[in-house]
Tab-separated table of C-alpha atoms in Angstrom:
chain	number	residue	atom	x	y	z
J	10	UNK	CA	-80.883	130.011	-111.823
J	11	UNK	CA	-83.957	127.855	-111.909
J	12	UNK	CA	-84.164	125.089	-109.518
J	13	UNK	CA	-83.523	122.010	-111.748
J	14	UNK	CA	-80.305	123.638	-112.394
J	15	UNK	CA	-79.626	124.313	-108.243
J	16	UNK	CA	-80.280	121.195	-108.155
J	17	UNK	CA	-77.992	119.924	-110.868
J	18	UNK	CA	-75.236	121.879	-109.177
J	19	UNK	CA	-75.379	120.117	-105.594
J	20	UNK	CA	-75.576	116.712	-107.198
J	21	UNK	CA	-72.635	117.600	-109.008
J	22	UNK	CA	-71.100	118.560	-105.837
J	23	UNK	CA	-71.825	115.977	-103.486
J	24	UNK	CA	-71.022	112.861	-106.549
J	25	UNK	CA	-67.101	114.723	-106.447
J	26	UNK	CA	-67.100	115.020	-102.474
J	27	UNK	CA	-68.519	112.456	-101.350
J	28	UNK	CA	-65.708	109.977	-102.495
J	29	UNK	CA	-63.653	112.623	-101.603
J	30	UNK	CA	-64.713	112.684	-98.353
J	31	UNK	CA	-64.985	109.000	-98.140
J	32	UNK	CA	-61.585	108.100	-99.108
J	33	UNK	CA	-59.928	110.850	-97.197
J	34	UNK	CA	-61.762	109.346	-94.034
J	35	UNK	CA	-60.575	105.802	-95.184
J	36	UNK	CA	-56.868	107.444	-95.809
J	37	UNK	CA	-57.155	108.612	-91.932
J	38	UNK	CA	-58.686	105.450	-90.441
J	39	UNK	CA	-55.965	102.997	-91.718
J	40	UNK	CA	-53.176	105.715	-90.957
J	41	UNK	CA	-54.938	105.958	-87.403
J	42	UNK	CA	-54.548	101.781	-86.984
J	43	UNK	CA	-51.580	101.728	-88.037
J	44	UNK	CA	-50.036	104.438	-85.491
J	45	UNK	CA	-51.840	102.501	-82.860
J	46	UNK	CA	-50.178	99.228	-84.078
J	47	UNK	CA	-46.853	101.025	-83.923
J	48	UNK	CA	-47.571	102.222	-80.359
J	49	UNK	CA	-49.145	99.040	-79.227
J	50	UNK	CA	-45.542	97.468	-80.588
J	51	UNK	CA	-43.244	100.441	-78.899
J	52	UNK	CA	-45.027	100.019	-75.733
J	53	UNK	CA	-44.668	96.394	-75.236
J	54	UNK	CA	-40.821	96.922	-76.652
J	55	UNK	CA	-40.750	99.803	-74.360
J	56	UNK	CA	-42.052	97.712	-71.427
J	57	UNK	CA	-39.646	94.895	-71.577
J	58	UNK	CA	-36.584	98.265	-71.350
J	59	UNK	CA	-38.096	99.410	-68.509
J	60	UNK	CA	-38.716	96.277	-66.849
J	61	UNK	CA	-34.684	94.930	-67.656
J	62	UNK	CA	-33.728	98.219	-66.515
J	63	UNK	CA	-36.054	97.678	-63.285
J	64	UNK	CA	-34.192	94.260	-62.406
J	65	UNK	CA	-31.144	95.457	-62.850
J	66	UNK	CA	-31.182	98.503	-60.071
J	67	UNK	CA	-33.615	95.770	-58.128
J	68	UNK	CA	-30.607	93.659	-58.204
J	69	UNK	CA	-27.916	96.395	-57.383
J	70	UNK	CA	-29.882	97.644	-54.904
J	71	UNK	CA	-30.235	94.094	-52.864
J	72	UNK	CA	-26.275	94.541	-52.426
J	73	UNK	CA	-26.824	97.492	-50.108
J	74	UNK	CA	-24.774	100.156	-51.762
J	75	UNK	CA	-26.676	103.361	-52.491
J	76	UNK	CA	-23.306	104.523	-54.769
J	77	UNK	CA	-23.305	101.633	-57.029
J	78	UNK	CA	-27.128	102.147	-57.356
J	79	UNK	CA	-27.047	105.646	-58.240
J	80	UNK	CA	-23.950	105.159	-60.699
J	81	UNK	CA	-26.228	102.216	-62.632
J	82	UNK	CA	-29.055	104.534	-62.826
J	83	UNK	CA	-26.849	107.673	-64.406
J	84	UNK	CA	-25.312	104.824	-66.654
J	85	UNK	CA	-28.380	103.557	-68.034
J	86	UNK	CA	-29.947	107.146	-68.729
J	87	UNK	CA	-26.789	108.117	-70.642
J	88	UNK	CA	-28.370	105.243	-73.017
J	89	UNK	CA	-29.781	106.765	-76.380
J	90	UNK	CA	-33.997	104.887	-76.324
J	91	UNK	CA	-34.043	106.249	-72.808
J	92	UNK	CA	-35.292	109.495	-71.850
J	93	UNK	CA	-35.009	109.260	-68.185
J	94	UNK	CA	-34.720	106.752	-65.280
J	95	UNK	CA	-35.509	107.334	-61.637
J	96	UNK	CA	-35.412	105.753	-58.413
J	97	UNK	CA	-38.565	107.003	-56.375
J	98	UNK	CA	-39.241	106.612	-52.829
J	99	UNK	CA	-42.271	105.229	-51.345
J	100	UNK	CA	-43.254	109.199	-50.741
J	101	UNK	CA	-42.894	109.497	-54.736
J	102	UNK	CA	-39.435	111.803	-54.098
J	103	UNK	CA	-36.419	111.019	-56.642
J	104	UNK	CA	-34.411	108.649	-53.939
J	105	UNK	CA	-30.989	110.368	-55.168
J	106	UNK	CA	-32.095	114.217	-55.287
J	107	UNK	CA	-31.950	116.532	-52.138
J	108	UNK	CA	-35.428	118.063	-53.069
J	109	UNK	CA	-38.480	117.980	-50.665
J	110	UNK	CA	-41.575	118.018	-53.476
J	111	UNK	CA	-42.613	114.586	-54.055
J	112	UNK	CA	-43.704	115.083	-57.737
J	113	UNK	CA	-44.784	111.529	-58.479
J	114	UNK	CA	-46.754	110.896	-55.072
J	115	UNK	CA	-49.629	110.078	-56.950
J	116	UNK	CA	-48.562	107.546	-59.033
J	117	UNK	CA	-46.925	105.672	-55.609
J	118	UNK	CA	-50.434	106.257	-54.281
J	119	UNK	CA	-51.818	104.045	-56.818
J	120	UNK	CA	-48.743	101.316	-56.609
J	121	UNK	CA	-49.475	101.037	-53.028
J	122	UNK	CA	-53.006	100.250	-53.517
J	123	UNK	CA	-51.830	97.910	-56.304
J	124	UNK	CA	-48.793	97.197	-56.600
J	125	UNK	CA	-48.835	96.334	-60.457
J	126	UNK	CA	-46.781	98.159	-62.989
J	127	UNK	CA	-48.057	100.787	-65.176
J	128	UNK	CA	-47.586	103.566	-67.782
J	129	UNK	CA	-48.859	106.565	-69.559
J	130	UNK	CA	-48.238	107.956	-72.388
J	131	UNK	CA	-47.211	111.791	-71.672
J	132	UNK	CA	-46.457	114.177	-74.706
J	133	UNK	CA	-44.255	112.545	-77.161
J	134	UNK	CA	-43.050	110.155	-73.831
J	135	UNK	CA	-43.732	106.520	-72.355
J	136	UNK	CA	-43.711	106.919	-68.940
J	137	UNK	CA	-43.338	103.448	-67.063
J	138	UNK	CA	-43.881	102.522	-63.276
J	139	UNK	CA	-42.593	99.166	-61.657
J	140	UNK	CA	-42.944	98.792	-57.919
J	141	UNK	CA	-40.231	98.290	-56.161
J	142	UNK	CA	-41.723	95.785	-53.506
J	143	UNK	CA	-40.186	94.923	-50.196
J	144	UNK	CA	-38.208	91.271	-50.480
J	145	UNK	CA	-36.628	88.847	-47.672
J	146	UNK	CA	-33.150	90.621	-48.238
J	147	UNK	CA	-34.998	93.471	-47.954
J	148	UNK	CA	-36.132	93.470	-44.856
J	149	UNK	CA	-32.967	93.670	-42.708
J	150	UNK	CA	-32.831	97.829	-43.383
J	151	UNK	CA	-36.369	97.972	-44.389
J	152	UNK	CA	-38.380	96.489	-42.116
J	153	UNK	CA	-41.431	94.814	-42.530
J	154	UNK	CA	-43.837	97.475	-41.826
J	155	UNK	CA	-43.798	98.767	-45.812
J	156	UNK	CA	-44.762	96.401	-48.619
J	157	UNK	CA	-43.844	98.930	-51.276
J	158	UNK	CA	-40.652	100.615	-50.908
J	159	UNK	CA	-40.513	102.782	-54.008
J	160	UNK	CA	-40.426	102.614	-57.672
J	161	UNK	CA	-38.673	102.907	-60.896
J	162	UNK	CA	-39.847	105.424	-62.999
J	163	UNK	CA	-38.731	104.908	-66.813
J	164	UNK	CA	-39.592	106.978	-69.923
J	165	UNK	CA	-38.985	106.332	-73.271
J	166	UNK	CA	-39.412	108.693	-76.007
J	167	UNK	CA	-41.832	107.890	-78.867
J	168	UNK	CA	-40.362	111.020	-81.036
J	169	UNK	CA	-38.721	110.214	-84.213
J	170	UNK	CA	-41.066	107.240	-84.898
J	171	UNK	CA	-41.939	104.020	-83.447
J	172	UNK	CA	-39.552	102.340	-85.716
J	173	UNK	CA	-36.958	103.627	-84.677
J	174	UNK	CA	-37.404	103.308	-81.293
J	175	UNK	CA	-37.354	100.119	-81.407
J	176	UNK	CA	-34.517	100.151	-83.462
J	177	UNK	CA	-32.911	101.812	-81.212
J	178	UNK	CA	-33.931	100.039	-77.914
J	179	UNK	CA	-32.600	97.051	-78.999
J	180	UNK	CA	-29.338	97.687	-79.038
J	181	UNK	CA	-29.037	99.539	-75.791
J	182	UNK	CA	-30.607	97.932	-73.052
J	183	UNK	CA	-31.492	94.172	-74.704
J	184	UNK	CA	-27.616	93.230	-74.723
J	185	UNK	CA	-28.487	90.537	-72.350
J	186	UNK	CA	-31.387	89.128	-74.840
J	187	UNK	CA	-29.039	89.532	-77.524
J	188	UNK	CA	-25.646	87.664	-75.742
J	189	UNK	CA	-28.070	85.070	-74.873
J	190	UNK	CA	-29.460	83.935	-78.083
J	191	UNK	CA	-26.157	84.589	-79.677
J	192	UNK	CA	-24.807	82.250	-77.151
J	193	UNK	CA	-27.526	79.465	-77.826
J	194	UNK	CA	-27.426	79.688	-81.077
J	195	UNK	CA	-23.179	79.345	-81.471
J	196	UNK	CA	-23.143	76.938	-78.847
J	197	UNK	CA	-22.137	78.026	-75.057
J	198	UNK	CA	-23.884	74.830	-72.972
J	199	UNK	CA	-22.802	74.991	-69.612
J	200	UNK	CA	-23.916	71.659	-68.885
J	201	UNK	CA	-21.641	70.296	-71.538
J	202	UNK	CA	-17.922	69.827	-70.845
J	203	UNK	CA	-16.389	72.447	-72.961
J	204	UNK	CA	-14.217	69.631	-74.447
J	205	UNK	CA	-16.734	67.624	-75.477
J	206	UNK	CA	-18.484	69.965	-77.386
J	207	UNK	CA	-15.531	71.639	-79.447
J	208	UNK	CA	-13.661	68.944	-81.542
J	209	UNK	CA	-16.752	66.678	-82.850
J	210	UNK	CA	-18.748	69.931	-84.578
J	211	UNK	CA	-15.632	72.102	-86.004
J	212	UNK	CA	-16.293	74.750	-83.433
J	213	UNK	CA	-13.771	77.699	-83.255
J	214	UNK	CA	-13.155	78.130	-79.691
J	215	UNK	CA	-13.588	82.548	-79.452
J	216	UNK	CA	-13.150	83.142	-75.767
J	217	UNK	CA	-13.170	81.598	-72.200
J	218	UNK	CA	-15.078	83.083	-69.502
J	219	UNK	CA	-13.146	84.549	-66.594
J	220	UNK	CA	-14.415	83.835	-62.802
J	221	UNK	CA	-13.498	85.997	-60.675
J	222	UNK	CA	-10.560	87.043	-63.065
J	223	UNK	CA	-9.115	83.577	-63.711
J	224	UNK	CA	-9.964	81.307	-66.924
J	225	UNK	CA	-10.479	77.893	-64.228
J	226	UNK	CA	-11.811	76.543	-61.601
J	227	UNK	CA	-11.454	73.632	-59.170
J	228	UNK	CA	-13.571	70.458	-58.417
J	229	UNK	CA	-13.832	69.328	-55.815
J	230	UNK	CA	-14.529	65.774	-54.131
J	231	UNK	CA	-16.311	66.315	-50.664
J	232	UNK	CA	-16.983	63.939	-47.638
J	233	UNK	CA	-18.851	64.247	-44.127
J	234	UNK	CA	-16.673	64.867	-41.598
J	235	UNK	CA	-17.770	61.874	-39.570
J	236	UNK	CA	-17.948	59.710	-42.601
J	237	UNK	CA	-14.470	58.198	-41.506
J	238	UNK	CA	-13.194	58.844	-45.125
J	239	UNK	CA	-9.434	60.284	-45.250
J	240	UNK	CA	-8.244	59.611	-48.525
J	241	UNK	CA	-9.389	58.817	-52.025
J	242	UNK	CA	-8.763	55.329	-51.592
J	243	UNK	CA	-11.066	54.903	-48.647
J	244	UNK	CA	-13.694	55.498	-51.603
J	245	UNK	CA	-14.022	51.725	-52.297
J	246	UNK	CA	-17.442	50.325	-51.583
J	247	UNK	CA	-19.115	53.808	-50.389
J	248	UNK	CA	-21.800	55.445	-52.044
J	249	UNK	CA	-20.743	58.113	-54.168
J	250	UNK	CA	-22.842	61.144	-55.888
J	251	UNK	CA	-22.025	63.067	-59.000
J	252	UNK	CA	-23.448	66.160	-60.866
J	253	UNK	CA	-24.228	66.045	-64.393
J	254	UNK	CA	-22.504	63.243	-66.691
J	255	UNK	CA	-21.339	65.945	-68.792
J	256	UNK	CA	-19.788	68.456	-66.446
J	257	UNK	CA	-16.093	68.917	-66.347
J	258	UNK	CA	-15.907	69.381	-62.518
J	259	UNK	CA	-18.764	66.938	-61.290
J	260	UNK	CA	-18.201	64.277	-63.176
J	261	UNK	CA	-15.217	63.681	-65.624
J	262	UNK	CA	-12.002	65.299	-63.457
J	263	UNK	CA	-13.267	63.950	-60.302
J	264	UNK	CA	-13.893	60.312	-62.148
J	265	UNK	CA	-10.155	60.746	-63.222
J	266	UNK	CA	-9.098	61.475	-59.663
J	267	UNK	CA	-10.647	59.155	-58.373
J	268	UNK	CA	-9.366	56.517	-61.198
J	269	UNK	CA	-5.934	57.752	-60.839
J	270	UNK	CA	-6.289	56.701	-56.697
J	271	UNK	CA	-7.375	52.986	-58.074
J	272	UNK	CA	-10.371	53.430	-57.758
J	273	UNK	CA	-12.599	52.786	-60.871
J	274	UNK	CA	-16.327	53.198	-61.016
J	275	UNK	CA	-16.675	49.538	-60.678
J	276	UNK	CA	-15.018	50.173	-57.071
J	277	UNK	CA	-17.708	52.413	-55.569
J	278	UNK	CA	-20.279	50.663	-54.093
J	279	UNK	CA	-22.836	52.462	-56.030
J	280	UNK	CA	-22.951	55.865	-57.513
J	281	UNK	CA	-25.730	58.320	-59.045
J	282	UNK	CA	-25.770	61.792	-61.222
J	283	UNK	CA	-27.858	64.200	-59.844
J	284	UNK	CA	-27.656	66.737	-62.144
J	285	UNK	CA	-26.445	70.100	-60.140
J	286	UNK	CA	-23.637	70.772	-57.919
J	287	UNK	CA	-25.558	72.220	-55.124
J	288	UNK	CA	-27.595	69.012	-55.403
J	289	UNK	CA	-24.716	67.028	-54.774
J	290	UNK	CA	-23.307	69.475	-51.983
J	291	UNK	CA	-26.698	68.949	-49.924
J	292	UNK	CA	-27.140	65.366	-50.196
J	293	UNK	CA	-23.388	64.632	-48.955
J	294	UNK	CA	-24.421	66.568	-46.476
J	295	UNK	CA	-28.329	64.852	-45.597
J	296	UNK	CA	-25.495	61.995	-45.491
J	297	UNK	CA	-27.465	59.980	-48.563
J	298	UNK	CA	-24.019	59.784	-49.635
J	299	UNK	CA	-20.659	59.197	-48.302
J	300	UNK	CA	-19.391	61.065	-50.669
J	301	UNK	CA	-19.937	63.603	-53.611
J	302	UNK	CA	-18.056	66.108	-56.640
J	303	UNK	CA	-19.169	69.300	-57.087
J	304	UNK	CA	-16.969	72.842	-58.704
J	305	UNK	CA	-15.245	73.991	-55.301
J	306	UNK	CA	-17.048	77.077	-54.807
J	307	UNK	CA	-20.113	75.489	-54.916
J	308	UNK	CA	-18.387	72.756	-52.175
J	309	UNK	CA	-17.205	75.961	-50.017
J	310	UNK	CA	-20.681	77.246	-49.869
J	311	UNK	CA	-21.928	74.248	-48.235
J	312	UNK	CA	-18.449	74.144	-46.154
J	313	UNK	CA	-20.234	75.991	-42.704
J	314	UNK	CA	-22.756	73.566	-42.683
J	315	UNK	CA	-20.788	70.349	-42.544
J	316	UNK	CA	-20.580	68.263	-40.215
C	12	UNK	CA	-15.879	69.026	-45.912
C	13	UNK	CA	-13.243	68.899	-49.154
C	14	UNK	CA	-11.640	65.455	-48.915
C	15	UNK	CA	-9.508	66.430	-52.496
C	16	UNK	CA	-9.192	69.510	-54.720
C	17	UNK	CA	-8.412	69.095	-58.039
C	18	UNK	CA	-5.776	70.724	-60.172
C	19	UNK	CA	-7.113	73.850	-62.236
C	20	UNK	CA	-9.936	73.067	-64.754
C	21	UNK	CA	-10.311	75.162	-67.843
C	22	UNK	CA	-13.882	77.637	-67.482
C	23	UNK	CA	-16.185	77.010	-69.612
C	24	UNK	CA	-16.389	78.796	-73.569
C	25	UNK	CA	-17.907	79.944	-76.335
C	26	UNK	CA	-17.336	78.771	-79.530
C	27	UNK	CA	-18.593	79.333	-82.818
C	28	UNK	CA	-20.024	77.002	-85.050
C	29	UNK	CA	-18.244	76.198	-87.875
C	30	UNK	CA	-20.454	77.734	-90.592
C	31	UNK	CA	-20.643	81.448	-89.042
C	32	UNK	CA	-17.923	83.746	-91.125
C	33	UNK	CA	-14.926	84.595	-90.122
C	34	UNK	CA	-15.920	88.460	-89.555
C	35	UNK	CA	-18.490	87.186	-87.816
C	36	UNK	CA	-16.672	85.297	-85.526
C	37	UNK	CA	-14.085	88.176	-85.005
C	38	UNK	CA	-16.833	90.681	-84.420
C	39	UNK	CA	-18.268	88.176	-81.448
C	40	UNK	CA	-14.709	87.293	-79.896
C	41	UNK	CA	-13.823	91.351	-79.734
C	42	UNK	CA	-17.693	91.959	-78.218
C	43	UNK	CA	-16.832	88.877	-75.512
C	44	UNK	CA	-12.967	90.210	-75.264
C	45	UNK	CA	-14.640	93.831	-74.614
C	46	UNK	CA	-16.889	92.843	-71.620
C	47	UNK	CA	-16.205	94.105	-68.190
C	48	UNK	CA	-18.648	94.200	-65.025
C	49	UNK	CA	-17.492	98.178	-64.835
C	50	UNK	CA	-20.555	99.242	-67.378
C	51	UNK	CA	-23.910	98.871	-66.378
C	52	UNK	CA	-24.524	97.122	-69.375
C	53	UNK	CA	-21.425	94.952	-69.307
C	54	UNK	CA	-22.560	93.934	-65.818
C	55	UNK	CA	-25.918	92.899	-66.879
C	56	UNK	CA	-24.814	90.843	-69.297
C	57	UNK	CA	-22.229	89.189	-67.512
C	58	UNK	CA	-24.556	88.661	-64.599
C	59	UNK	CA	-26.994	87.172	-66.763
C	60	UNK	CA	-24.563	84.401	-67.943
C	61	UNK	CA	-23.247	83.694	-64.554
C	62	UNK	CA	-23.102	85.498	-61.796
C	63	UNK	CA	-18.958	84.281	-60.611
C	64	UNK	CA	-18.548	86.241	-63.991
C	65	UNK	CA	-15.714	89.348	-64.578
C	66	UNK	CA	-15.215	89.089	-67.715
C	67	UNK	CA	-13.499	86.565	-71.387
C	68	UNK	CA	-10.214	86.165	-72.139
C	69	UNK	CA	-8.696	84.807	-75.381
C	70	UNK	CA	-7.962	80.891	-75.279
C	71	UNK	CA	-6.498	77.902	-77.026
C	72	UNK	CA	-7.841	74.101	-77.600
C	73	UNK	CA	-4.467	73.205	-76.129
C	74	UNK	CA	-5.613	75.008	-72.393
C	75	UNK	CA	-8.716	71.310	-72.918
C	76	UNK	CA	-6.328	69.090	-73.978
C	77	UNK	CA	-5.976	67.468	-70.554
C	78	UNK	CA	-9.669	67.456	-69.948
C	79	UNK	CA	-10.147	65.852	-73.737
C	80	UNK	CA	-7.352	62.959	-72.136
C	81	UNK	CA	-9.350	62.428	-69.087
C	82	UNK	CA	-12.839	61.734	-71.075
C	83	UNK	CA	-10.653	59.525	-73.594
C	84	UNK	CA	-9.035	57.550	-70.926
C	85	UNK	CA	-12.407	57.342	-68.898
C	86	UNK	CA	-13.885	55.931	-72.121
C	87	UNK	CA	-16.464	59.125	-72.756
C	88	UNK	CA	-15.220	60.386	-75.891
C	89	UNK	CA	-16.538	58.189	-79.042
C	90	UNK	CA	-13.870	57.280	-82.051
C	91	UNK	CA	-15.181	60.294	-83.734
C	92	UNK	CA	-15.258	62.884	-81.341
C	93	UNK	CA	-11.546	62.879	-80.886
């Protein structure tokens, strides 16, 4: 073969792999983004699972029972998304096993010295880390000589695709997201008496909430005990605080009562909203007030410290 | 202290608005119906809305009737929202 023709032969070659080459390279970059777009989006999804599921055992775990604790955790990893949840100690031992080996010391080490959640990605897992940091109700079994008094440890798997991950996330541990909007968006306004907003919009009333087992409450209408007040009627002329305009039991039954006793609003001697029960409960009691409505639980909170 | 308690008042609801479709609507009331605080998840969720929560139970405009009375007679219900 003369050399013209060698020649001839590797420009042939490189002009077919060369864009080739080049577009298989191109074909491997954009795949590459995009799996790094789909695992910058499972990560975050992945984050906001493991930080829900965080709160909630934070939460559980502020009432004090270890049982009710460990049955949440074994509840939420029965959840399809979720691979695994633990409770670690500050040693980085799973708080509910019997074992001595602390397998996730090191990544306690690192919470201690900042207590800032993190994760890694391990295999075909998200592994996620919150602290779990030592709080006010806390303290009265803790101590105060740790700030950091474990962790959750949450992993996610990334195996059958990002997409459907997320798909699948959603629907298992973003209920509360999901009840939330659903309730915004078809109307549950708990500042609004629930008969003001049903007739004027058509609503279709689909359930009442149950406190504490029963579908009502109480209001209350609530005094200082040195205010010399004994009955409704002694009203007349004092200053009197409600909650909201629109609530049911701050406003609208106790303005009935109160009507129904003769006396009208015109009869106080001056009156004010101020927007939340508890706000009313405290300024009764500040005595800024001589007299207030709040719901009764809210009035039987502030009960012990009345005067 | 508690100078007068008032007679039961009717919790607070959901309601749908009127445009959502009847299956819709059914699907919603059974998921509300369906919550207890004995799942984790249930828990969360009722927690989340308010923490006095257990649970929903079905209900009727009749159980705000009274309440509806009070605003008109108190004069905070327009001609139009009755």
């Amino acid at each position: 073969m003369r050399w013209w023709q060698r020649l001839e032969v590797w420009v042939l070659l490189l002009s077919t792999l060369l864009p080739f080459f080049g577009i298989l390279s191109v074909s491997f970059g954009v795949l590459h983004l995009m799996r790094q777009g789909l695992l910058t989006v499972a990560r975050q999804q992945s984050e906001s699972t493991a930080e829900i599921i965080t709160r909630s055992v934070e939460r559980v775990m502020k009432e004090g029972r270890a049982d009710i604790t460990r049955a949440l955790v074994e509840d939420l990893r029965s959840h399809a998304g979720v691979a695994g949840v633990d409770v670690l100690n500050d040693a980085g031992r799973e708080a509910f096993a019997k074992g001595t080996d602390a397998p996730e010391s090191e990544a306690l080490d690192r919470l201690r010295a900042d207590p800032v959640p993190f994760s890694v990605q391990r295999g075909e897992r998200l592994l996620f880390y919150l602290p779990l940091l030592n709080g006010p109700n806390c303290r009265s079994c803790h101590g105060d000589a740790k700030n950091l008094l474990g962790a959750t440890k949450v992993s996610i798997p990334l195996g059958e695709g990002c997409r459907q991950i997320r798909l699948a996330l959603v629907p298992v541990v973003d209920l509360p997201r999901i009840y939330r909007v659903l309730a915004l968006r078809f109307g549950v306004v708990p500042l609004e008496s629930p008969a003001r907003m049903h007739r004027p919009f058509g609503a279709t009333l689909l359930a009442t909430a149950l406190r504490r087992d029963k579908p009502f409450q109480h209001a209350a209408i609530i005094c200082r005990r040195d205010a010399r007040i004994r009955a409704l009627p002694d009203l007349r002329g004092r200053s009197f605080a409600f909650g909201d305009i629109n609530s049911t039991s701050s406003h609208i039954v106790p303005r009935a009562m109160l009507l129904e006793a003769g006396v009208g609003i015109e009869h106080l001697g001056s009156f004010e909203y101020l927007g939340h029960h508890d706000a009313v409960a405290a300024a009764v009691l500040r005595g800024d007030y001589d007299a207030g409505a709040a719901m009764e639980s809210v009035a039987a909170r502030y009960e012990p410290r009345a005067s | 202290m508690t100078l007068v308690q008032s007679p039961p008042i009717p919790e607070f609801n959901i309601c749908a608005a009127p445009d959502l479709p009847n299956d819709v609507q059914e699907v919603l009331r059974g998921a509300l119906l369906a919550l207890t605080r004995d799942g984790a998840a249930g828990a969360v969720v009722l927690e989340t809305l308010y923490t006095d929560y257990t649970g929903f139970a079905l209900t009727t405009d009749a159980d705000y009737a009274r309440i509806r009375e009070m605003m008109q007679r108190l004069g905070l219900l327009g001609e139009t929202a009755v």
